[in-house]
PDB file of C-alpha atoms in Angstrom:
ATOM      1  CA  ASP A  23      61.911 147.509  94.621  1.00  0.00           C
ATOM      2  CA  GLY A  24      63.012 144.792  97.017  1.00  0.00           C
ATOM      3  CA  GLY A  25      65.586 142.419  95.755  1.00  0.00           C
ATOM      4  CA  ILE A  26      69.174 141.304  95.474  1.00  0.00           C
ATOM      5  CA  THR A  27      71.762 143.284  93.567  1.00  0.00           C
ATOM      6  CA  GLN A  28      74.976 141.727  92.370  1.00  0.00           C
ATOM      7  CA  SER A  29      77.836 143.663  90.861  1.00  0.00           C
ATOM      8  CA  PRO A  30      79.631 143.722  88.606  1.00  0.00           C
ATOM      9  CA  LYS A  31      77.708 141.729  86.008  1.00  0.00           C
ATOM     10  CA  TYR A  32      80.881 140.899  84.102  1.00  0.00           C
ATOM     11  CA  LEU A  33      84.413 140.896  85.447  1.00  0.00           C
ATOM     12  CA  PHE A  34      87.748 140.059  83.912  1.00  0.00           C
ATOM     13  CA  ARG A  35      90.723 139.239  86.053  1.00  0.00           C
ATOM     14  CA  LYS A  36      94.313 138.410  85.411  1.00  0.00           C
ATOM     15  CA  GLU A  37      95.739 135.296  86.955  1.00  0.00           C
ATOM     16  CA  GLY A  38      97.102 135.905  90.424  1.00  0.00           C
ATOM     17  CA  GLN A  39      94.712 138.739  91.237  1.00  0.00           C
ATOM     18  CA  ASN A  40      92.071 138.686  93.929  1.00  0.00           C
ATOM     19  CA  VAL A  41      88.627 139.976  92.989  1.00  0.00           C
ATOM     20  CA  THR A  42      85.571 140.797  95.102  1.00  0.00           C
ATOM     21  CA  LEU A  43      81.991 140.277  93.964  1.00  0.00           C
ATOM     22  CA  SER A  44      79.349 142.391  95.631  1.00  0.00           C
ATOM     23  CA  CYS A  45      75.953 141.162  96.833  1.00  0.00           C
ATOM     24  CA  GLU A  46      73.453 143.494  98.491  1.00  0.00           C
ATOM     25  CA  GLN A  47      69.869 142.721  99.540  1.00  0.00           C
ATOM     26  CA  ASN A  48      67.073 144.907 100.854  1.00  0.00           C
ATOM     27  CA  LEU A  49      64.690 142.067 101.667  1.00  0.00           C
ATOM     28  CA  ASN A  50      65.623 142.071 105.352  1.00  0.00           C
ATOM     29  CA  HIS A  51      66.670 138.428 105.035  1.00  0.00           C
ATOM     30  CA  ASP A  52      68.961 136.959 107.660  1.00  0.00           C
ATOM     31  CA  ALA A  53      70.489 134.223 105.503  1.00  0.00           C
ATOM     32  CA  MET A  54      72.649 134.792 102.429  1.00  0.00           C
ATOM     33  CA  TYR A  55      74.386 132.370 100.072  1.00  0.00           C
ATOM     34  CA  TRP A  56      76.953 132.233  97.296  1.00  0.00           C
ATOM     35  CA  TYR A  57      76.650 129.637  94.549  1.00  0.00           C
ATOM     36  CA  ARG A  58      78.831 128.875  91.591  1.00  0.00           C
ATOM     37  CA  GLN A  59      77.614 127.544  88.253  1.00  0.00           C
ATOM     38  CA  ASP A  60      79.790 125.813  85.677  1.00  0.00           C
ATOM     39  CA  PRO A  61      78.607 124.403  82.332  1.00  0.00           C
ATOM     40  CA  GLY A  62      76.877 121.052  82.784  1.00  0.00           C
ATOM     41  CA  GLN A  63      76.852 121.323  86.567  1.00  0.00           C
ATOM     42  CA  GLY A  64      74.247 122.221  89.123  1.00  0.00           C
ATOM     43  CA  LEU A  65      74.576 125.217  91.403  1.00  0.00           C
ATOM     44  CA  ARG A  66      77.265 124.470  93.976  1.00  0.00           C
ATOM     45  CA  LEU A  67      77.369 126.180  97.347  1.00  0.00           C
ATOM     46  CA  ILE A  68      80.505 128.175  98.149  1.00  0.00           C
ATOM     47  CA  TYR A  69      79.678 129.903 101.440  1.00  0.00           C
ATOM     48  CA  TYR A  70      76.602 130.813 103.398  1.00  0.00           C
ATOM     49  CA  SER A  71      75.741 133.036 106.329  1.00  0.00           C
ATOM     50  CA  GLN A  72      72.709 132.735 108.554  1.00  0.00           C
ATOM     51  CA  ILE A  73      73.388 135.774 110.681  1.00  0.00           C
ATOM     52  CA  VAL A  74      75.600 138.843 110.758  1.00  0.00           C
ATOM     53  CA  ASN A  75      79.236 138.167 111.698  1.00  0.00           C
ATOM     54  CA  ASP A  76      78.864 134.441 111.103  1.00  0.00           C
ATOM     55  CA  PHE A  77      79.335 132.282 108.008  1.00  0.00           C
ATOM     56  CA  GLN A  78      79.998 128.666 107.083  1.00  0.00           C
ATOM     57  CA  LYS A  79      81.820 126.918 104.284  1.00  0.00           C
ATOM     58  CA  GLY A  80      79.782 125.214 101.609  1.00  0.00           C
ATOM     59  CA  ASP A  81      80.838 122.354  99.373  1.00  0.00           C
ATOM     60  CA  ILE A  82      83.487 124.246  97.388  1.00  0.00           C
ATOM     61  CA  ALA A  83      84.874 126.963  99.708  1.00  0.00           C
ATOM     62  CA  GLU A  84      88.570 126.513  98.882  1.00  0.00           C
ATOM     63  CA  GLY A  85      90.046 129.621  97.286  1.00  0.00           C
ATOM     64  CA  TYR A  86      87.164 131.856  98.359  1.00  0.00           C
ATOM     65  CA  SER A  87      86.527 134.124 101.328  1.00  0.00           C
ATOM     66  CA  VAL A  88      83.495 136.050 102.560  1.00  0.00           C
ATOM     67  CA  SER A  89      82.484 138.545 105.204  1.00  0.00           C
ATOM     68  CA  ARG A  90      79.138 139.420 106.749  1.00  0.00           C
ATOM     69  CA  GLU A  91      79.568 142.701 108.592  1.00  0.00           C
ATOM     70  CA  LYS A  92      76.096 143.956 107.698  1.00  0.00           C
ATOM     71  CA  LYS A  93      72.803 142.164 107.271  1.00  0.00           C
ATOM     72  CA  GLU A  94      72.370 143.608 103.783  1.00  0.00           C
ATOM     73  CA  SER A  95      75.778 142.712 102.393  1.00  0.00           C
ATOM     74  CA  PHE A  96      77.648 139.462 101.723  1.00  0.00           C
ATOM     75  CA  PRO A  97      80.677 140.081  99.475  1.00  0.00           C
ATOM     76  CA  LEU A  98      82.613 137.166  98.001  1.00  0.00           C
ATOM     77  CA  THR A  99      86.350 137.386  97.347  1.00  0.00           C
ATOM     78  CA  VAL A 100      87.799 135.041  94.761  1.00  0.00           C
ATOM     79  CA  THR A 101      91.430 134.693  95.720  1.00  0.00           C
ATOM     80  CA  SER A 102      94.432 133.724  93.646  1.00  0.00           C
ATOM     81  CA  ALA A 103      94.311 130.359  95.412  1.00  0.00           C
ATOM     82  CA  GLN A 104      91.146 129.425  93.522  1.00  0.00           C
ATOM     83  CA  LYS A 105      92.420 127.195  90.723  1.00  0.00           C
ATOM     84  CA  ASN A 106      89.504 127.518  88.308  1.00  0.00           C
ATOM     85  CA  PRO A 107      87.811 130.833  89.058  1.00  0.00           C
ATOM     86  CA  THR A 108      86.185 131.367  85.655  1.00  0.00           C
ATOM     87  CA  ALA A 109      82.500 130.749  86.335  1.00  0.00           C
ATOM     88  CA  PHE A 110      79.091 132.288  86.855  1.00  0.00           C
ATOM     89  CA  TYR A 111      78.428 133.323  90.474  1.00  0.00           C
ATOM     90  CA  LEU A 112      74.971 133.658  92.007  1.00  0.00           C
ATOM     91  CA  CYS A 113      74.090 135.261  95.316  1.00  0.00           C
ATOM     92  CA  ALA A 114      70.858 134.424  97.132  1.00  0.00           C
ATOM     93  CA  SER A 115      69.066 135.210 100.360  1.00  0.00           C
ATOM     94  CA  SER A 116      66.273 133.692 102.394  1.00  0.00           C
ATOM     95  CA  THR A 117      64.402 134.065 105.622  1.00  0.00           C
ATOM     96  CA  PRO A 118      65.377 131.742 108.484  1.00  0.00           C
ATOM     97  CA  GLY A 119      63.858 128.313 108.371  1.00  0.00           C
ATOM     98  CA  LEU A 120      64.936 127.394 104.881  1.00  0.00           C
ATOM     99  CA  ALA A 121      62.749 124.328 104.864  1.00  0.00           C
ATOM    100  CA  THR A 122      59.609 126.369 104.410  1.00  0.00           C
ATOM    101  CA  GLY A 123      61.103 129.347 102.686  1.00  0.00           C
ATOM    102  CA  GLU A 124      62.505 129.988  99.269  1.00  0.00           C
ATOM    103  CA  LEU A 125      65.711 131.444  97.910  1.00  0.00           C
ATOM    104  CA  PHE A 126      65.698 134.853  96.255  1.00  0.00           C
ATOM    105  CA  PHE A 127      68.495 135.214  93.735  1.00  0.00           C
ATOM    106  CA  GLY A 128      70.458 138.029  92.175  1.00  0.00           C
ATOM    107  CA  GLU A 129      71.134 138.125  88.447  1.00  0.00           C
ATOM    108  CA  GLY A 130      74.649 136.827  88.814  1.00  0.00           C
ATOM    109  CA  SER A 131      78.217 137.865  88.079  1.00  0.00           C
ATOM    110  CA  ARG A 132      80.297 136.267  85.347  1.00  0.00           C
ATOM    111  CA  LEU A 133      83.993 136.127  86.163  1.00  0.00           C
ATOM    112  CA  THR A 134      86.534 135.396  83.470  1.00  0.00           C
ATOM    113  CA  VAL A 135      90.194 134.896  84.252  1.00  0.00           C
ATOM    114  CA  LEU A 136      92.458 135.864  81.370  1.00  0.00           C
TER     115      LEU A 136
ATOM    116  CA  ILE B 679      77.491 115.157  99.116  1.00  0.00           C
ATOM    117  CA  LEU B 680      73.797 114.537  98.399  1.00  0.00           C
ATOM    118  CA  ASN B 681      72.805 113.325  94.936  1.00  0.00           C
ATOM    119  CA  VAL B 682      69.990 115.176  93.186  1.00  0.00           C
ATOM    120  CA  GLU B 683      69.284 114.055  89.620  1.00  0.00           C
ATOM    121  CA  GLN B 684      67.126 115.737  87.028  1.00  0.00           C
ATOM    122  CA  SER B 685      65.936 114.299  83.728  1.00  0.00           C
ATOM    123  CA  PRO B 686      65.882 114.910  80.915  1.00  0.00           C
ATOM    124  CA  GLN B 687      68.862 117.223  80.632  1.00  0.00           C
ATOM    125  CA  SER B 688      67.115 119.164  77.872  1.00  0.00           C
ATOM    126  CA  LEU B 689      63.823 119.103  76.061  1.00  0.00           C
ATOM    127  CA  HIS B 690      62.536 120.723  72.881  1.00  0.00           C
ATOM    128  CA  VAL B 691      58.756 120.812  72.380  1.00  0.00           C
ATOM    129  CA  GLN B 692      56.271 122.594  70.185  1.00  0.00           C
ATOM    130  CA  GLU B 693      53.908 125.252  71.446  1.00  0.00           C
ATOM    131  CA  GLY B 694      50.821 123.586  72.889  1.00  0.00           C
ATOM    132  CA  ASP B 695      52.588 120.352  73.866  1.00  0.00           C
ATOM    133  CA  SER B 696      52.399 119.238  77.455  1.00  0.00           C
ATOM    134  CA  THR B 697      55.600 118.101  79.069  1.00  0.00           C
ATOM    135  CA  ASN B 698      57.042 116.855  82.329  1.00  0.00           C
ATOM    136  CA  PHE B 699      60.403 116.559  84.031  1.00  0.00           C
ATOM    137  CA  THR B 700      61.691 114.448  86.893  1.00  0.00           C
ATOM    138  CA  CYS B 701      63.743 115.245  89.954  1.00  0.00           C
ATOM    139  CA  SER B 702      65.044 112.381  92.076  1.00  0.00           C
ATOM    140  CA  PHE B 703      66.554 112.883  95.497  1.00  0.00           C
ATOM    141  CA  PRO B 704      67.518 110.928  98.634  1.00  0.00           C
ATOM    142  CA  SER B 705      64.477 109.475 100.365  1.00  0.00           C
ATOM    143  CA  SER B 706      66.079 109.874 103.794  1.00  0.00           C
ATOM    144  CA  ASN B 707      66.485 113.111 105.758  1.00  0.00           C
ATOM    145  CA  PHE B 708      63.868 114.827 103.637  1.00  0.00           C
ATOM    146  CA  TYR B 709      62.799 118.299 104.699  1.00  0.00           C
ATOM    147  CA  ALA B 710      61.605 120.014 101.522  1.00  0.00           C
ATOM    148  CA  LEU B 711      61.912 120.002  97.753  1.00  0.00           C
ATOM    149  CA  HIS B 712      62.163 123.263  95.807  1.00  0.00           C
ATOM    150  CA  TRP B 713      61.504 123.954  92.127  1.00  0.00           C
ATOM    151  CA  TYR B 714      62.937 127.066  90.455  1.00  0.00           C
ATOM    152  CA  ARG B 715      62.581 128.489  86.967  1.00  0.00           C
ATOM    153  CA  TRP B 716      65.613 130.215  85.480  1.00  0.00           C
ATOM    154  CA  GLU B 717      65.079 132.224  82.334  1.00  0.00           C
ATOM    155  CA  THR B 718      68.075 133.345  80.315  1.00  0.00           C
ATOM    156  CA  ALA B 719      69.600 136.619  81.567  1.00  0.00           C
ATOM    157  CA  LYS B 720      67.310 136.673  84.607  1.00  0.00           C
ATOM    158  CA  SER B 721      67.447 135.473  88.208  1.00  0.00           C
ATOM    159  CA  PRO B 722      66.170 132.033  89.163  1.00  0.00           C
ATOM    160  CA  GLU B 723      62.678 132.335  90.638  1.00  0.00           C
ATOM    161  CA  ALA B 724      60.943 129.947  92.985  1.00  0.00           C
ATOM    162  CA  LEU B 725      58.008 127.996  91.595  1.00  0.00           C
ATOM    163  CA  PHE B 726      57.191 125.663  94.465  1.00  0.00           C
ATOM    164  CA  VAL B 727      58.439 124.594  97.869  1.00  0.00           C
ATOM    165  CA  MET B 728      57.012 121.191  98.728  1.00  0.00           C
ATOM    166  CA  THR B 729      57.209 119.512 102.099  1.00  0.00           C
ATOM    167  CA  LEU B 730      54.557 116.798 102.395  1.00  0.00           C
ATOM    168  CA  ASN B 731      54.545 113.381 100.760  1.00  0.00           C
ATOM    169  CA  GLY B 732      51.772 113.281  98.171  1.00  0.00           C
ATOM    170  CA  ASP B 733      51.716 117.056  97.929  1.00  0.00           C
ATOM    171  CA  GLU B 734      50.588 118.548  94.648  1.00  0.00           C
ATOM    172  CA  LYS B 735      51.023 122.242  93.897  1.00  0.00           C
ATOM    173  CA  LYS B 736      49.843 124.278  90.942  1.00  0.00           C
ATOM    174  CA  LYS B 737      50.646 127.682  89.502  1.00  0.00           C
ATOM    175  CA  GLY B 738      48.770 128.420  86.308  1.00  0.00           C
ATOM    176  CA  ARG B 739      49.710 125.775  83.745  1.00  0.00           C
ATOM    177  CA  ILE B 740      52.564 124.427  85.875  1.00  0.00           C
ATOM    178  CA  SER B 741      52.081 121.812  88.556  1.00  0.00           C
ATOM    179  CA  ALA B 742      54.316 119.599  90.648  1.00  0.00           C
ATOM    180  CA  THR B 743      53.917 116.407  92.633  1.00  0.00           C
ATOM    181  CA  LEU B 744      56.038 114.965  95.413  1.00  0.00           C
ATOM    182  CA  ASN B 745      56.808 111.421  96.534  1.00  0.00           C
ATOM    183  CA  THR B 746      59.179 111.531  99.499  1.00  0.00           C
ATOM    184  CA  LYS B 747      59.062 107.771 100.171  1.00  0.00           C
ATOM    185  CA  GLU B 748      60.552 106.909  96.787  1.00  0.00           C
ATOM    186  CA  GLY B 749      62.442 110.174  96.397  1.00  0.00           C
ATOM    187  CA  TYR B 750      61.068 111.858  93.304  1.00  0.00           C
ATOM    188  CA  SER B 751      59.114 114.886  92.172  1.00  0.00           C
ATOM    189  CA  TYR B 752      57.518 115.591  88.817  1.00  0.00           C
ATOM    190  CA  LEU B 753      57.027 119.011  87.269  1.00  0.00           C
ATOM    191  CA  TYR B 754      54.301 119.246  84.610  1.00  0.00           C
ATOM    192  CA  ILE B 755      53.670 122.011  82.123  1.00  0.00           C
ATOM    193  CA  LYS B 756      50.326 121.874  80.340  1.00  0.00           C
ATOM    194  CA  GLY B 757      50.086 123.447  76.909  1.00  0.00           C
ATOM    195  CA  SER B 758      53.669 124.782  76.782  1.00  0.00           C
ATOM    196  CA  GLN B 759      54.170 128.321  75.542  1.00  0.00           C
ATOM    197  CA  PRO B 760      57.382 129.944  74.229  1.00  0.00           C
ATOM    198  CA  GLU B 761      57.580 131.995  77.423  1.00  0.00           C
ATOM    199  CA  ASP B 762      57.948 128.729  79.360  1.00  0.00           C
ATOM    200  CA  SER B 763      61.387 128.304  77.797  1.00  0.00           C
ATOM    201  CA  ALA B 764      63.820 128.242  80.700  1.00  0.00           C
ATOM    202  CA  THR B 765      65.963 125.966  82.798  1.00  0.00           C
ATOM    203  CA  TYR B 766      64.011 124.279  85.567  1.00  0.00           C
ATOM    204  CA  LEU B 767      65.974 123.495  88.713  1.00  0.00           C
ATOM    205  CA  CYS B 768      65.027 121.318  91.607  1.00  0.00           C
ATOM    206  CA  ALA B 769      66.739 121.542  94.975  1.00  0.00           C
ATOM    207  CA  PHE B 770      66.705 119.189  97.944  1.00  0.00           C
ATOM    208  CA  ASP B 771      66.552 120.466 101.514  1.00  0.00           C
ATOM    209  CA  ALA B 772      67.724 118.035 104.186  1.00  0.00           C
ATOM    210  CA  GLY B 773      67.140 120.557 106.947  1.00  0.00           C
ATOM    211  CA  TYR B 774      70.761 121.686 107.215  1.00  0.00           C
ATOM    212  CA  SER B 775      69.964 125.266 106.189  1.00  0.00           C
ATOM    213  CA  THR B 776      71.281 124.787 102.648  1.00  0.00           C
ATOM    214  CA  LEU B 777      69.932 123.369  99.411  1.00  0.00           C
ATOM    215  CA  THR B 778      71.471 120.824  97.054  1.00  0.00           C
ATOM    216  CA  PHE B 779      70.598 121.564  93.449  1.00  0.00           C
ATOM    217  CA  GLY B 780      70.216 119.263  90.474  1.00  0.00           C
ATOM    218  CA  LYS B 781      71.794 120.167  87.148  1.00  0.00           C
ATOM    219  CA  GLY B 782      68.485 121.346  85.744  1.00  0.00           C
ATOM    220  CA  THR B 783      66.308 120.583  82.753  1.00  0.00           C
ATOM    221  CA  MET B 784      66.576 123.066  79.881  1.00  0.00           C
ATOM    222  CA  LEU B 785      63.222 123.490  78.128  1.00  0.00           C
ATOM    223  CA  LEU B 786      62.850 125.114  74.725  1.00  0.00           C
ATOM    224  CA  VAL B 787      59.334 125.704  73.410  1.00  0.00           C
ATOM    225  CA  SER B 788      59.116 126.543  69.730  1.00  0.00           C
ATOM    226  CA  PRO B 789      56.210 128.569  68.313  1.00  0.00           C
TER     227      PRO B 789
END
């Protein structure tokens, strides 16, 4: 089945540790996105990539890093510099020309910092 | 940062009731307006992508209208069913290759 796979679903991290969330898609989409959801807030964009080997910061990129070495993969690293990392993280992809396309989402990863 | 507002924040209706939600967005730099449905423990799924002022789209019992001049969109659900229970998100596209999401409207439909 075509879709987006995020892993792990749940992740616990100690303060000061970096952690990487995986996002893989087999939809042949060029663009991929990472969003963060906190209680009472809308989805906020962390990073996005429109093409392999290129990515841009979203609204809340501080404390995060990404890579886009393959079209199918867009991993997100939550670094120790991220002050409030406990959140729900959603990965999405789309075809180019977002204005007429739609986002396809994974099921999300919930990160808890202990 | 663009401001996208959704109301109400949450809604509880009985099975068979019809309901509607509002999404307001900037009336300038409009490119498209997206609606997504997000059921608990699942991925958000696109309902509609709307681009033209006055557009009306329908999918089963769910329909949406768009007014780009005044910056709002309505989502209607006719004869709500328990399976309609979800959070409904709208997202504004200003043509910058990203979407700005509202906080969502959480709908609960009781049998």
